[in-house]
Amino acid sequence: MNKGGPIIIIEDDQDDQDILTDVFSDLDIKNEIIFFSDGEQALEYLTSTEIEPFIIFSDINMPRLGGMELREKIHENEDLRLKSIPYLFFSTSAEQKHVVDAYSKSIQGFFVKPTNYADIKKTIKTIVRYWEACVSPNYVK
């Protein structure tokens, strides 16, 4: 896990992208934030760059390649799997089937997007601080 790497956000809703941009700015998180509007774009980026992202926040329902399918492709890709990138779902709903499917694909968290700005900010802060403190398999002291 590259704690200084970019934070990848896969979100097809422009309003949500704008809110998350404001949240990360308000929290003064220094990592670059890179948005993708679908899983296909994110997968192309992840498989073609040497950059190791810090965290991936993914919506579930997206055009072209949804969050579940993207997670499966990342998990099946040995190079990406070895980067130990935390993959989290950050979605407007948490149907039981989606939660079960997500954890069966070895995601590291499933979060329902809060409905107000203060709660979104609190949730993002908690997630980022947790992963900043976490040690990953490829950790080198």
Short mmCIF file of N, CA and C in Angstrom, two decimals:
data_model
loop_
_atom_site.label_atom_id
_atom_site.label_comp_id
_atom_site.label_asym_id
_atom_site.label_seq_id
_atom_site.Cartn_x
_atom_site.Cartn_y
_atom_site.Cartn_z
N MET A 1 0.85 -1.18 0.00
CA MET A 1 0.00 0.00 0.00
C MET A 1 0.88 1.23 0.00
N ASN A 2 0.59 2.12 -0.91
CA ASN A 2 1.35 3.36 -1.06
C ASN A 2 0.56 4.50 -0.43
N LYS A 3 0.85 4.83 0.82
CA LYS A 3 0.06 5.83 1.55
C LYS A 3 0.16 7.22 0.95
N GLY A 4 1.18 7.47 0.14
CA GLY A 4 1.31 8.75 -0.52
C GLY A 4 0.73 8.76 -1.92
N GLY A 5 0.22 7.61 -2.36
CA GLY A 5 -0.32 7.49 -3.72
C GLY A 5 -1.66 8.16 -3.86
N PRO A 6 -2.13 8.25 -5.10
CA PRO A 6 -3.42 8.89 -5.34
C PRO A 6 -4.57 8.07 -4.77
N ILE A 7 -5.65 8.76 -4.48
CA ILE A 7 -6.89 8.12 -4.07
C ILE A 7 -7.76 8.05 -5.32
N ILE A 8 -8.16 6.84 -5.68
CA ILE A 8 -8.97 6.61 -6.86
C ILE A 8 -10.43 6.57 -6.44
N ILE A 9 -11.25 7.36 -7.12
CA ILE A 9 -12.69 7.35 -6.84
C ILE A 9 -13.41 7.04 -8.14
N ILE A 10 -14.17 5.96 -8.12
CA ILE A 10 -14.91 5.53 -9.31
C ILE A 10 -16.37 5.83 -9.02
N GLU A 11 -16.84 6.90 -9.64
CA GLU A 11 -18.17 7.44 -9.35
C GLU A 11 -18.71 8.08 -10.61
N ASP A 12 -19.89 7.63 -11.06
CA ASP A 12 -20.43 8.17 -12.30
C ASP A 12 -21.33 9.40 -12.10
N ASP A 13 -21.64 9.74 -10.87
CA ASP A 13 -22.50 10.89 -10.60
C ASP A 13 -21.64 12.14 -10.38
N GLN A 14 -21.79 13.13 -11.25
CA GLN A 14 -20.97 14.34 -11.18
C GLN A 14 -21.19 15.12 -9.87
N ASP A 15 -22.42 15.15 -9.38
CA ASP A 15 -22.69 15.84 -8.12
C ASP A 15 -21.92 15.18 -6.97
N ASP A 16 -21.90 13.84 -6.94
CA ASP A 16 -21.14 13.13 -5.91
C ASP A 16 -19.64 13.39 -6.06
N GLN A 17 -19.16 13.45 -7.29
CA GLN A 17 -17.74 13.78 -7.51
C GLN A 17 -17.43 15.16 -6.94
N ASP A 18 -18.31 16.12 -7.18
CA ASP A 18 -18.09 17.48 -6.68
C ASP A 18 -18.09 17.52 -5.15
N ILE A 19 -19.02 16.80 -4.54
CA ILE A 19 -19.08 16.75 -3.08
C ILE A 19 -17.81 16.12 -2.51
N LEU A 20 -17.38 15.00 -3.11
CA LEU A 20 -16.18 14.33 -2.62
C LEU A 20 -14.93 15.19 -2.81
N THR A 21 -14.88 15.94 -3.89
CA THR A 21 -13.76 16.88 -4.10
C THR A 21 -13.71 17.87 -2.95
N ASP A 22 -14.86 18.42 -2.58
CA ASP A 22 -14.93 19.37 -1.48
C ASP A 22 -14.54 18.72 -0.15
N VAL A 23 -15.01 17.50 0.09
CA VAL A 23 -14.71 16.79 1.33
C VAL A 23 -13.21 16.58 1.48
N PHE A 24 -12.57 16.05 0.45
CA PHE A 24 -11.13 15.80 0.53
C PHE A 24 -10.36 17.09 0.71
N SER A 25 -10.83 18.16 0.09
CA SER A 25 -10.19 19.46 0.24
C SER A 25 -10.36 19.98 1.67
N ASP A 26 -11.59 19.91 2.20
CA ASP A 26 -11.86 20.36 3.56
C ASP A 26 -11.06 19.57 4.59
N LEU A 27 -10.84 18.29 4.32
CA LEU A 27 -10.07 17.45 5.25
C LEU A 27 -8.56 17.65 5.09
N ASP A 28 -8.18 18.44 4.11
CA ASP A 28 -6.77 18.74 3.84
C ASP A 28 -5.96 17.46 3.60
N ILE A 29 -6.57 16.53 2.88
CA ILE A 29 -5.88 15.29 2.52
C ILE A 29 -5.00 15.60 1.32
N LYS A 30 -3.72 15.33 1.44
CA LYS A 30 -2.73 15.75 0.44
C LYS A 30 -2.64 14.83 -0.78
N ASN A 31 -3.16 13.61 -0.67
CA ASN A 31 -3.11 12.68 -1.80
C ASN A 31 -3.85 13.27 -2.99
N GLU A 32 -3.31 13.02 -4.19
CA GLU A 32 -4.03 13.40 -5.40
C GLU A 32 -5.32 12.59 -5.46
N ILE A 33 -6.41 13.21 -5.90
CA ILE A 33 -7.69 12.52 -6.06
C ILE A 33 -7.92 12.36 -7.56
N ILE A 34 -8.11 11.12 -8.00
CA ILE A 34 -8.35 10.84 -9.41
C ILE A 34 -9.72 10.20 -9.55
N PHE A 35 -10.57 10.84 -10.34
CA PHE A 35 -11.93 10.33 -10.57
C PHE A 35 -12.02 9.58 -11.89
N PHE A 36 -12.84 8.53 -11.88
CA PHE A 36 -13.21 7.82 -13.09
C PHE A 36 -14.72 7.65 -13.04
N SER A 37 -15.37 7.80 -14.19
CA SER A 37 -16.82 7.72 -14.20
C SER A 37 -17.34 6.30 -14.48
N ASP A 38 -16.43 5.38 -14.76
CA ASP A 38 -16.85 3.98 -14.88
C ASP A 38 -15.66 3.06 -14.61
N GLY A 39 -15.99 1.81 -14.35
CA GLY A 39 -14.96 0.84 -13.99
C GLY A 39 -13.98 0.54 -15.11
N GLU A 40 -14.44 0.62 -16.34
CA GLU A 40 -13.58 0.34 -17.49
C GLU A 40 -12.41 1.33 -17.54
N GLN A 41 -12.73 2.62 -17.36
CA GLN A 41 -11.68 3.65 -17.35
C GLN A 41 -10.69 3.41 -16.20
N ALA A 42 -11.22 3.08 -15.04
CA ALA A 42 -10.37 2.84 -13.87
C ALA A 42 -9.45 1.63 -14.10
N LEU A 43 -9.99 0.57 -14.67
CA LEU A 43 -9.19 -0.62 -14.93
C LEU A 43 -8.08 -0.33 -15.92
N GLU A 44 -8.40 0.42 -16.97
CA GLU A 44 -7.36 0.81 -17.94
C GLU A 44 -6.23 1.57 -17.26
N TYR A 45 -6.59 2.51 -16.40
CA TYR A 45 -5.59 3.28 -15.66
C TYR A 45 -4.75 2.37 -14.76
N LEU A 46 -5.43 1.55 -13.97
CA LEU A 46 -4.73 0.72 -12.98
C LEU A 46 -3.78 -0.28 -13.63
N THR A 47 -4.15 -0.80 -14.80
CA THR A 47 -3.30 -1.79 -15.46
C THR A 47 -2.22 -1.17 -16.33
N SER A 48 -2.30 0.14 -16.56
CA SER A 48 -1.31 0.75 -17.45
C SER A 48 -0.35 1.71 -16.74
N THR A 49 -0.51 1.90 -15.46
CA THR A 49 0.36 2.84 -14.75
C THR A 49 1.24 2.09 -13.75
N GLU A 50 2.40 2.67 -13.50
CA GLU A 50 3.29 2.14 -12.46
C GLU A 50 2.93 2.72 -11.10
N ILE A 51 2.11 3.76 -11.10
CA ILE A 51 1.71 4.42 -9.85
C ILE A 51 0.88 3.45 -9.02
N GLU A 52 1.17 3.41 -7.73
CA GLU A 52 0.41 2.57 -6.82
C GLU A 52 -0.55 3.44 -6.02
N PRO A 53 -1.84 3.34 -6.29
CA PRO A 53 -2.81 4.14 -5.53
C PRO A 53 -2.83 3.77 -4.06
N PHE A 54 -3.31 4.71 -3.25
CA PHE A 54 -3.45 4.52 -1.81
C PHE A 54 -4.73 3.74 -1.50
N ILE A 55 -5.85 4.20 -2.02
CA ILE A 55 -7.16 3.60 -1.76
C ILE A 55 -8.00 3.72 -3.03
N ILE A 56 -8.88 2.75 -3.21
CA ILE A 56 -9.88 2.84 -4.27
C ILE A 56 -11.26 2.89 -3.61
N PHE A 57 -12.00 3.97 -3.89
CA PHE A 57 -13.40 4.08 -3.49
C PHE A 57 -14.21 3.81 -4.75
N SER A 58 -15.13 2.86 -4.68
CA SER A 58 -15.89 2.50 -5.87
C SER A 58 -17.38 2.48 -5.59
N ASP A 59 -18.13 3.04 -6.52
CA ASP A 59 -19.57 2.87 -6.51
C ASP A 59 -19.85 1.45 -7.01
N ILE A 60 -21.05 0.97 -6.84
CA ILE A 60 -21.40 -0.37 -7.33
C ILE A 60 -22.00 -0.30 -8.72
N ASN A 61 -23.03 0.51 -8.87
CA ASN A 61 -23.76 0.58 -10.14
C ASN A 61 -23.18 1.67 -11.02
N MET A 62 -22.50 1.25 -12.07
CA MET A 62 -21.88 2.19 -13.01
C MET A 62 -22.03 1.65 -14.42
N PRO A 63 -21.95 2.54 -15.41
CA PRO A 63 -22.04 2.07 -16.80
C PRO A 63 -20.79 1.28 -17.19
N ARG A 64 -20.90 0.51 -18.24
CA ARG A 64 -19.82 -0.27 -18.86
C ARG A 64 -19.29 -1.39 -17.97
N LEU A 65 -18.69 -1.05 -16.86
CA LEU A 65 -18.13 -2.07 -15.96
C LEU A 65 -18.46 -1.64 -14.53
N GLY A 66 -19.34 -2.38 -13.89
CA GLY A 66 -19.77 -2.04 -12.54
C GLY A 66 -18.71 -2.33 -11.50
N GLY A 67 -18.97 -1.88 -10.29
CA GLY A 67 -18.01 -2.02 -9.20
C GLY A 67 -17.67 -3.46 -8.85
N MET A 68 -18.66 -4.33 -8.84
CA MET A 68 -18.40 -5.74 -8.50
C MET A 68 -17.51 -6.40 -9.55
N GLU A 69 -17.82 -6.14 -10.81
CA GLU A 69 -17.03 -6.72 -11.90
C GLU A 69 -15.61 -6.16 -11.90
N LEU A 70 -15.49 -4.88 -11.62
CA LEU A 70 -14.16 -4.27 -11.54
C LEU A 70 -13.35 -4.89 -10.41
N ARG A 71 -13.97 -5.06 -9.25
CA ARG A 71 -13.25 -5.65 -8.12
C ARG A 71 -12.76 -7.06 -8.48
N GLU A 72 -13.59 -7.80 -9.15
CA GLU A 72 -13.22 -9.16 -9.54
C GLU A 72 -12.01 -9.14 -10.49
N LYS A 73 -12.01 -8.23 -11.45
CA LYS A 73 -10.90 -8.12 -12.40
C LYS A 73 -9.61 -7.69 -11.70
N ILE A 74 -9.72 -6.79 -10.75
CA ILE A 74 -8.53 -6.36 -10.00
C ILE A 74 -8.00 -7.51 -9.17
N HIS A 75 -8.91 -8.23 -8.52
CA HIS A 75 -8.50 -9.35 -7.66
C HIS A 75 -7.86 -10.48 -8.47
N GLU A 76 -8.29 -10.66 -9.71
CA GLU A 76 -7.74 -11.71 -10.57
C GLU A 76 -6.40 -11.31 -11.20
N ASN A 77 -6.08 -10.02 -11.17
CA ASN A 77 -4.84 -9.52 -11.76
C ASN A 77 -3.73 -9.57 -10.72
N GLU A 78 -2.76 -10.46 -10.91
CA GLU A 78 -1.72 -10.66 -9.90
C GLU A 78 -0.93 -9.40 -9.61
N ASP A 79 -0.58 -8.63 -10.64
CA ASP A 79 0.18 -7.40 -10.43
C ASP A 79 -0.60 -6.42 -9.56
N LEU A 80 -1.88 -6.26 -9.83
CA LEU A 80 -2.69 -5.35 -9.02
C LEU A 80 -2.92 -5.90 -7.62
N ARG A 81 -3.13 -7.18 -7.50
CA ARG A 81 -3.35 -7.79 -6.19
C ARG A 81 -2.13 -7.60 -5.29
N LEU A 82 -0.93 -7.71 -5.87
CA LEU A 82 0.30 -7.56 -5.09
C LEU A 82 0.54 -6.13 -4.61
N LYS A 83 -0.14 -5.16 -5.22
CA LYS A 83 0.02 -3.77 -4.78
C LYS A 83 -0.73 -3.51 -3.47
N SER A 84 -1.57 -4.43 -3.05
CA SER A 84 -2.31 -4.32 -1.79
C SER A 84 -3.07 -3.00 -1.67
N ILE A 85 -3.82 -2.66 -2.71
CA ILE A 85 -4.60 -1.42 -2.71
C ILE A 85 -5.94 -1.68 -2.01
N PRO A 86 -6.23 -0.99 -0.93
CA PRO A 86 -7.53 -1.17 -0.29
C PRO A 86 -8.65 -0.80 -1.27
N TYR A 87 -9.61 -1.69 -1.41
CA TYR A 87 -10.74 -1.49 -2.32
C TYR A 87 -12.01 -1.42 -1.48
N LEU A 88 -12.66 -0.26 -1.51
CA LEU A 88 -13.83 -0.03 -0.69
C LEU A 88 -15.03 0.33 -1.56
N PHE A 89 -16.18 -0.18 -1.20
CA PHE A 89 -17.39 0.27 -1.86
C PHE A 89 -17.96 1.43 -1.07
N PHE A 90 -18.32 2.49 -1.79
CA PHE A 90 -18.91 3.69 -1.21
C PHE A 90 -20.13 3.97 -2.07
N SER A 91 -21.27 3.47 -1.63
CA SER A 91 -22.45 3.44 -2.49
C SER A 91 -23.67 4.01 -1.78
N THR A 92 -24.66 4.39 -2.58
CA THR A 92 -25.87 4.98 -2.00
C THR A 92 -26.77 3.94 -1.32
N SER A 93 -26.57 2.67 -1.62
CA SER A 93 -27.39 1.64 -0.99
C SER A 93 -26.53 0.43 -0.64
N ALA A 94 -27.06 -0.35 0.28
CA ALA A 94 -26.34 -1.56 0.70
C ALA A 94 -27.32 -2.73 0.75
N GLU A 95 -27.70 -3.20 -0.42
CA GLU A 95 -28.55 -4.39 -0.46
C GLU A 95 -27.73 -5.56 0.08
N GLN A 96 -28.39 -6.43 0.83
CA GLN A 96 -27.69 -7.56 1.46
C GLN A 96 -26.90 -8.37 0.43
N LYS A 97 -27.49 -8.60 -0.74
CA LYS A 97 -26.81 -9.37 -1.78
C LYS A 97 -25.51 -8.68 -2.20
N HIS A 98 -25.55 -7.36 -2.36
CA HIS A 98 -24.33 -6.62 -2.74
C HIS A 98 -23.26 -6.72 -1.66
N VAL A 99 -23.66 -6.61 -0.41
CA VAL A 99 -22.69 -6.68 0.69
C VAL A 99 -22.05 -8.06 0.73
N VAL A 100 -22.85 -9.10 0.63
CA VAL A 100 -22.32 -10.47 0.65
C VAL A 100 -21.40 -10.69 -0.55
N ASP A 101 -21.85 -10.28 -1.74
CA ASP A 101 -21.01 -10.44 -2.95
C ASP A 101 -19.71 -9.68 -2.81
N ALA A 102 -19.77 -8.47 -2.27
CA ALA A 102 -18.57 -7.64 -2.13
C ALA A 102 -17.54 -8.31 -1.23
N TYR A 103 -17.97 -8.77 -0.07
CA TYR A 103 -17.01 -9.39 0.84
C TYR A 103 -16.51 -10.73 0.32
N SER A 104 -17.30 -11.40 -0.51
CA SER A 104 -16.82 -12.65 -1.10
C SER A 104 -15.73 -12.38 -2.14
N LYS A 105 -15.64 -11.13 -2.59
CA LYS A 105 -14.60 -10.73 -3.55
C LYS A 105 -13.44 -10.02 -2.84
N SER A 106 -13.35 -10.22 -1.54
CA SER A 106 -12.24 -9.71 -0.73
C SER A 106 -12.10 -8.20 -0.72
N ILE A 107 -13.22 -7.49 -0.66
CA ILE A 107 -13.11 -6.03 -0.50
C ILE A 107 -12.72 -5.74 0.94
N GLN A 108 -12.26 -4.53 1.18
CA GLN A 108 -11.82 -4.17 2.52
C GLN A 108 -12.82 -3.29 3.26
N GLY A 109 -13.95 -2.99 2.66
CA GLY A 109 -14.98 -2.22 3.35
C GLY A 109 -16.14 -1.91 2.44
N PHE A 110 -17.30 -1.77 3.05
CA PHE A 110 -18.52 -1.42 2.32
C PHE A 110 -19.20 -0.33 3.12
N PHE A 111 -19.31 0.85 2.54
CA PHE A 111 -19.87 2.00 3.24
C PHE A 111 -21.04 2.57 2.44
N VAL A 112 -22.11 2.91 3.15
CA VAL A 112 -23.24 3.60 2.53
C VAL A 112 -22.95 5.09 2.61
N LYS A 113 -23.09 5.79 1.47
CA LYS A 113 -22.86 7.22 1.45
C LYS A 113 -23.88 7.91 2.36
N PRO A 114 -23.38 8.64 3.33
CA PRO A 114 -24.32 9.41 4.16
C PRO A 114 -25.05 10.44 3.30
N THR A 115 -26.17 10.93 3.81
CA THR A 115 -26.97 11.86 3.04
C THR A 115 -26.61 13.32 3.28
N ASN A 116 -25.86 13.62 4.34
CA ASN A 116 -25.49 15.02 4.55
C ASN A 116 -23.97 15.18 4.55
N TYR A 117 -23.56 16.39 4.24
CA TYR A 117 -22.14 16.69 4.03
C TYR A 117 -21.28 16.38 5.26
N ALA A 118 -21.75 16.76 6.43
CA ALA A 118 -20.96 16.54 7.65
C ALA A 118 -20.70 15.05 7.89
N ASP A 119 -21.70 14.23 7.64
CA ASP A 119 -21.53 12.78 7.83
C ASP A 119 -20.63 12.17 6.76
N ILE A 120 -20.73 12.67 5.53
CA ILE A 120 -19.82 12.19 4.47
C ILE A 120 -18.39 12.51 4.87
N LYS A 121 -18.17 13.73 5.33
CA LYS A 121 -16.84 14.17 5.74
C LYS A 121 -16.30 13.31 6.89
N LYS A 122 -17.14 13.04 7.88
CA LYS A 122 -16.74 12.21 9.02
C LYS A 122 -16.37 10.79 8.56
N THR A 123 -17.18 10.23 7.66
CA THR A 123 -16.92 8.88 7.17
C THR A 123 -15.62 8.81 6.39
N ILE A 124 -15.41 9.75 5.47
CA ILE A 124 -14.17 9.77 4.68
C ILE A 124 -12.97 9.95 5.58
N LYS A 125 -13.06 10.83 6.56
CA LYS A 125 -11.95 11.06 7.48
C LYS A 125 -11.60 9.77 8.23
N THR A 126 -12.61 9.07 8.71
CA THR A 126 -12.40 7.81 9.44
C THR A 126 -11.72 6.77 8.54
N ILE A 127 -12.21 6.65 7.31
CA ILE A 127 -11.65 5.67 6.37
C ILE A 127 -10.19 5.98 6.08
N VAL A 128 -9.90 7.22 5.72
CA VAL A 128 -8.53 7.59 5.34
C VAL A 128 -7.58 7.45 6.53
N ARG A 129 -8.00 7.89 7.71
CA ARG A 129 -7.13 7.78 8.90
C ARG A 129 -6.85 6.31 9.23
N TYR A 130 -7.86 5.47 9.09
CA TYR A 130 -7.67 4.04 9.35
C TYR A 130 -6.59 3.47 8.43
N TRP A 131 -6.72 3.75 7.12
CA TRP A 131 -5.76 3.18 6.17
C TRP A 131 -4.39 3.81 6.28
N GLU A 132 -4.32 5.04 6.74
CA GLU A 132 -3.00 5.65 6.99
C GLU A 132 -2.28 4.92 8.12
N ALA A 133 -3.03 4.43 9.10
CA ALA A 133 -2.44 3.75 10.25
C ALA A 133 -2.21 2.26 10.00
N CYS A 134 -2.83 1.72 8.98
CA CYS A 134 -2.78 0.29 8.71
C CYS A 134 -1.45 -0.13 8.06
N VAL A 135 -1.01 -1.32 8.38
CA VAL A 135 0.19 -1.90 7.77
C VAL A 135 -0.28 -2.93 6.75
N SER A 136 0.33 -2.93 5.56
CA SER A 136 -0.08 -3.85 4.51
C SER A 136 0.98 -4.93 4.30
N PRO A 137 0.65 -5.99 3.55
CA PRO A 137 1.60 -7.08 3.32
C PRO A 137 2.89 -6.62 2.64
N ASN A 138 2.83 -5.57 1.84
CA ASN A 138 4.05 -5.13 1.15
C ASN A 138 4.72 -3.97 1.89
N TYR A 139 4.40 -3.83 3.19
CA TYR A 139 4.98 -2.80 4.03
C TYR A 139 6.48 -3.02 4.22
N VAL A 140 7.24 -1.99 4.02
CA VAL A 140 8.69 -2.06 4.26
C VAL A 140 9.03 -0.98 5.26
N LYS A 141 9.66 -1.37 6.36
CA LYS A 141 9.98 -0.41 7.41
C LYS A 141 11.27 0.32 7.11
#
